[in-house]
Amino acid sequence: MTDFSTLTGDFFGFEEQLSGQEREIVTRVREFLNAEIAPIATEYWSRAEFPFQVIDGFRALDTAGLMYDGMSAHRGTRLLTGFIALEIGRVDPSMNTFYGVHTGLAMGSVNRCGSPEQRERWLPAMARMEKIGAFALTEPHGGSDVAGGLETTARRDGDAWVLDGAKRWIGNATFADLVIVWARDEDDGQVKGFVVEKGTPGFTATKIEGKVALRTVQNADITLTDCVVQEENRLARANSFRDTSDVLRQTRGGVAWGAVGCMMGAYEAALRYAGERVQFGRPIAGFQLVQDHLATMLGNVTSSLAMVVGLAGLQDRGINKDEHAALAKSVVSTRMRETVALAREVLGGNGILLENDVARYMADAEALYSYEGTREINQLIVGRAVTGLSAFVR
């Protein structure tokens, strides 16, 4: 069996809950990340470019299809896919976003909302990462209120649909082969999903410049102008925003796992630095205030990891609800923000240098904190569940 080194940040040994085969898969992912991603993460983040050469390495891992029947050599649990997200996030949150958009949002939409024929048409190539997916829901004027305020329209025209509108913040969209576009049917007012393939006339994706977080992720502004999509590319089981929400319910938990990875990476970087940095004649790891910071960070990581492990259990039993994923995302991303800030504090002035990694984690944490549901929206989802009263403004 492959040697499996436990994570420094997994203080309570949660990964021991994985089966032997699952631990071997996580080990392969970890080895790939250490060899291929860690050495280049900061360079590509700094240049705001995507390292396309690593896709072959991801493909060789055979993990993209773990959650979908028949799409991988091993059918994964949510616990396994969660630990994979954690592993990628602790090395490079940008790369985890790329991976999560493809395997979770895009593949999840096809799997949850596609017909059997559509799943057979697209999922195998996506699982092999021969075709990369994107998920286009957010709009220039629609973020938290996109469920009721979706402006992109779909008009039936014979055997085709005509899409018009705009999308914003769409990860992977500049190079994706398949983009899941959510649009409101002009006829019945319901939100429907469409698979727009690369090269479709009327579809343009322009890279968003000037980001200070997740810079490696190729987010795009999408414009749809008389974009014709055939009926066979309309996701057959996406007939209202409730179907869209079913996809988001599953992926929001994955974002929480990635946030644990981000704060774990920052904690581990701070711990290494504290052991190496000498002040007043000894390593700062021996100073009381530094140890206080490290203990607080580790407590945040451990409690957050416990929460997402619990969420994975609910998902694997099929009893998870919106409020479970919402609470995990809200709490974990808040703890992440505190943790990456403490890591920067441990490094002092050196914490703002990209060469020490913590600055990258700190910047990326801001994006993770906001996407797939802001803290405030997730708190209201939980509040509605526990009180039976909705505080959402309509």
Tab-separated table of N, CA and C in Angstrom, residues 1 46 377:
chain	number	residue	atom	x	y	z
A	1	MET	N	0.839	-1.196	0.000
A	1	MET	CA	0.000	0.000	0.000
A	1	MET	C	0.879	1.252	0.000
A	46	SER	N	0.474	35.003	-10.070
A	46	SER	CA	1.006	36.349	-10.256
A	46	SER	C	0.731	36.873	-11.656
A	377	ILE	N	-26.432	35.679	2.870
A	377	ILE	CA	-27.498	34.877	2.260
A	377	ILE	C	-27.558	33.496	2.901
